[in-house]
């Protein structure tokens, strides 16, 4: 599988099911592992890095007993734009994308599993699934973990479990996260309190692009902070409980908004759709906010139906790297905003035709 | 950081505004932030990156303990024999250089881990956990012993064997759930 497959595909197969709720977008599991008696990437030499790479290639690209089909890429061969797209698709981390020399990754064809090599730790197994699916995503990652452990001697100690470069990952090495769309809680300004509550419960809340990123389009990522002193089952169970509570709160907030200010809400959500349909220049913040409102409007039945899949694809495609990939050339920020507007209109109109069966959205012309 | 508006309270709300494609970040306290955006505003709860946050966390040492620990560190900067990291270097980077650091800094580690984790003992999957068949075989052997102990009226022994069996059974169940 060449890299183009992963760059041009805006709707990988793991994203293609229609989920019942618009609140939970996706679930991600990450396992951090290191190889015994080898220094961590922060202090190792290029030779040591090479040894790690070779070990991983041997295990993951061999064909005799290997149940997986991975494609392998080295980060140093990649142009900046390609790296950016892979980060936007959550296939690699920003940290890996910034590397000049060391670092590589393995991807399965459906993009549901990626393995990062020589990032902060030697090995990071990542499994992505759609909707709320902690158990299944964990099972995927765990299966690969066991497969790797047959031929790789992990750095492990009875007391501290799996050893990692950062002590915030030591123990299980497990970071489970759920991506949530929480427009009503954001609008009613309940997120502050909620984030504080979740922090006290040992959860971390972040924006859409992971560490250090701001909340774009009312999308939050909730993940476990603690990796040591709790078992994998407990960690997953606790996260599940917290997320379920947040979903309930969001649903309640939506109900209240609909009850207290139905016309203001409908006006605002309709305006968002109007902006997406007719704006000629759309900066990413505005596009994300409009898409969030449209998503909410569709979910509440206030707007014409648009499939989750289409909206997810729009959310992904509106990012700077993917727009440039889609258009096929590098663009200045101002140009990007113009193409973003055009691209989103094309996408949304495509949908109209499919749903209205030929009556091409007369209401909107 | 102090709120840019009232210049009194602590700023914990970051408002990102986009003017003509130029991104401007403003830092307000909760009270002032609501004044500026009565209906909608984007709250970014984490103006600092997680990395920074963690690093600050590690560095947090109670005031009275600070003096002591700094003098100790300067007189005895213990370096990891495998990667050469000192504890100070770890604090600065927030990362260990190698697996052996966990042993090298075993004195300071429990204190640190207690603050950022749920304990200092791993309770998740074990790396070299025996296979399910092996554990089942072990359980069967213990059961035979248990019956023997009961027959011979050694009830204290029987109770401890029973506990052992339960523990092993739980282990199988746990692993089973993880793979189910």
Coordinates of C-alpha atoms in Angstrom, one line a residue, chain A residues 36 38-44 95 120 135 138-139 142 146 149 153-172 186-189 191-192 195-196 204-207 211-215 218 220 225-233 257 264 268 283 285 289 293 337, chain B residues 12-13 16 18 21 23 25 30 34 37-51 54 57-58 82-85 90 93-103 105-106 109-110 112-114 116-129 173-180:
Chain A
X36 CA 14.2 -4.0 27.2
X38 CA 17.5 -0.2 25.0
X39 CA 17.6 3.5 25.9
X40 CA 14.5 5.5 25.3
X41 CA 14.3 7.8 22.2
X42 CA 15.0 10.9 24.3
X43 CA 18.6 9.6 24.9
X44 CA 19.4 6.9 22.4
X95 CA 5.5 14.9 17.9
X120 CA 8.5 9.3 22.8
X135 CA -13.7 -2.6 24.7
X138 CA -8.7 -2.1 23.5
X139 CA -9.0 -5.7 22.3
X142 CA -4.1 -5.8 23.0
X146 CA 0.5 -9.8 22.5
X149 CA 5.5 -9.6 22.8
X153 CA 11.3 -8.4 25.0
X154 CA 9.5 -5.4 26.5
X155 CA 10.9 -3.2 29.2
X156 CA 8.9 -4.3 32.2
X157 CA 9.3 -4.4 36.0
X158 CA 7.1 -6.2 38.5
X159 CA 6.6 -3.1 40.6
X160 CA 6.2 -0.4 37.9
X161 CA 4.7 -2.5 35.0
X162 CA 5.6 -1.4 31.5
X163 CA 8.3 1.2 31.7
X164 CA 7.8 4.3 29.6
X165 CA 9.8 7.4 29.0
X166 CA 7.3 9.7 30.7
X167 CA 6.2 8.5 34.2
X168 CA 2.6 9.6 33.3
X169 CA 2.4 6.5 31.1
X170 CA 4.1 3.9 33.2
X171 CA 2.3 0.8 34.4
X172 CA -0.3 -0.2 31.9
X186 CA -20.3 24.5 25.6
X187 CA -23.1 27.0 24.7
X188 CA -24.5 26.9 28.2
X189 CA -21.1 27.3 29.6
X191 CA -17.8 22.8 30.3
X192 CA -15.6 24.7 32.8
X195 CA -13.7 19.8 33.1
X196 CA -12.8 20.5 36.7
X204 CA -8.0 14.7 31.1
X205 CA -10.0 16.8 28.7
X206 CA -8.4 18.2 25.6
X207 CA -9.3 19.8 22.2
X211 CA -2.0 17.5 23.5
X212 CA -1.9 21.2 23.8
X213 CA -4.6 22.0 21.2
X214 CA -7.6 24.2 21.6
X215 CA -11.1 23.1 21.4
X218 CA -17.0 22.0 20.3
X220 CA -13.4 17.4 23.2
X225 CA -4.8 10.4 33.3
X226 CA -3.8 7.5 35.5
X227 CA -1.9 4.5 34.2
X228 CA -0.3 3.0 37.3
X229 CA -2.1 1.5 40.3
X230 CA -5.2 0.6 38.3
X231 CA -5.8 -2.4 36.0
X232 CA -6.7 -2.0 32.3
X233 CA -10.3 -3.1 33.1
X257 CA -31.9 24.8 25.2
X264 CA -33.0 31.5 19.0
X268 CA -28.5 30.1 15.1
X283 CA -11.4 30.3 8.2
X285 CA -12.4 28.2 13.3
X289 CA -18.1 26.2 14.6
X293 CA -23.9 23.9 14.8
X337 CA -10.1 29.8 3.4
Chain B
X12 CA -8.1 31.1 33.5
X13 CA -10.1 31.6 30.3
X16 CA -9.3 33.2 20.7
X18 CA -9.9 35.9 14.6
X21 CA -7.2 36.1 9.5
X23 CA -5.4 35.1 15.5
X25 CA -5.5 35.3 22.1
X30 CA -14.2 33.8 34.4
X34 CA -18.7 36.2 30.4
X37 CA -19.2 37.1 25.3
X38 CA -22.7 37.0 26.7
X39 CA -23.9 34.0 24.7
X40 CA -21.1 32.2 23.0
X41 CA -17.4 32.0 23.5
X42 CA -14.8 29.4 23.0
X43 CA -13.2 28.3 26.2
X44 CA -9.9 26.7 25.9
X45 CA -9.3 25.3 29.4
X46 CA -5.7 24.4 28.7
X47 CA -3.7 27.5 27.6
X48 CA -0.6 25.6 28.5
X49 CA 0.3 22.4 26.9
X50 CA 0.0 19.2 28.8
X51 CA 3.7 18.7 28.7
X54 CA 3.2 17.9 33.8
X57 CA 3.7 19.3 38.4
X58 CA 6.9 17.4 38.8
X82 CA 22.9 3.6 31.4
X83 CA 21.8 6.9 29.9
X84 CA 23.6 9.5 32.1
X85 CA 20.4 11.3 33.1
X90 CA 14.5 14.3 34.3
X93 CA 12.5 17.2 30.5
X94 CA 9.7 15.4 32.2
X95 CA 11.0 12.1 30.7
X96 CA 13.3 9.4 31.7
X97 CA 16.2 8.5 29.5
X98 CA 15.9 4.7 29.8
X99 CA 14.3 1.9 31.7
X100 CA 17.1 1.8 34.2
X101 CA 16.3 5.3 35.4
X102 CA 13.4 3.7 37.3
X103 CA 15.9 1.9 39.4
X105 CA 15.9 7.1 40.9
X106 CA 14.0 4.6 43.0
X109 CA 10.1 7.9 42.4
X110 CA 7.5 6.8 44.9
X112 CA 6.5 11.5 42.4
X113 CA 4.3 8.6 41.3
X114 CA 2.0 9.0 44.3
X116 CA 0.6 11.8 39.5
X117 CA -0.7 8.2 39.6
X118 CA -3.1 6.0 41.6
X119 CA -0.3 4.3 43.5
X120 CA 3.2 3.0 43.0
X121 CA 2.4 -0.6 42.2
X122 CA 1.4 -2.0 38.8
X123 CA -1.8 -4.0 39.0
X124 CA -2.5 -4.4 35.2
X125 CA -1.5 -7.1 32.9
X126 CA 1.7 -8.9 33.7
X127 CA 4.3 -9.3 31.0
X128 CA 5.1 -12.9 31.6
X129 CA 1.7 -14.0 32.8
X173 CA -11.4 -14.2 34.5
X174 CA -9.7 -10.9 34.3
X175 CA -7.5 -11.9 31.4
X176 CA -10.6 -13.4 29.7
X177 CA -12.5 -10.2 30.0
X178 CA -9.6 -8.2 28.5
X179 CA -9.6 -10.4 25.5
X180 CA -13.4 -11.0 25.2

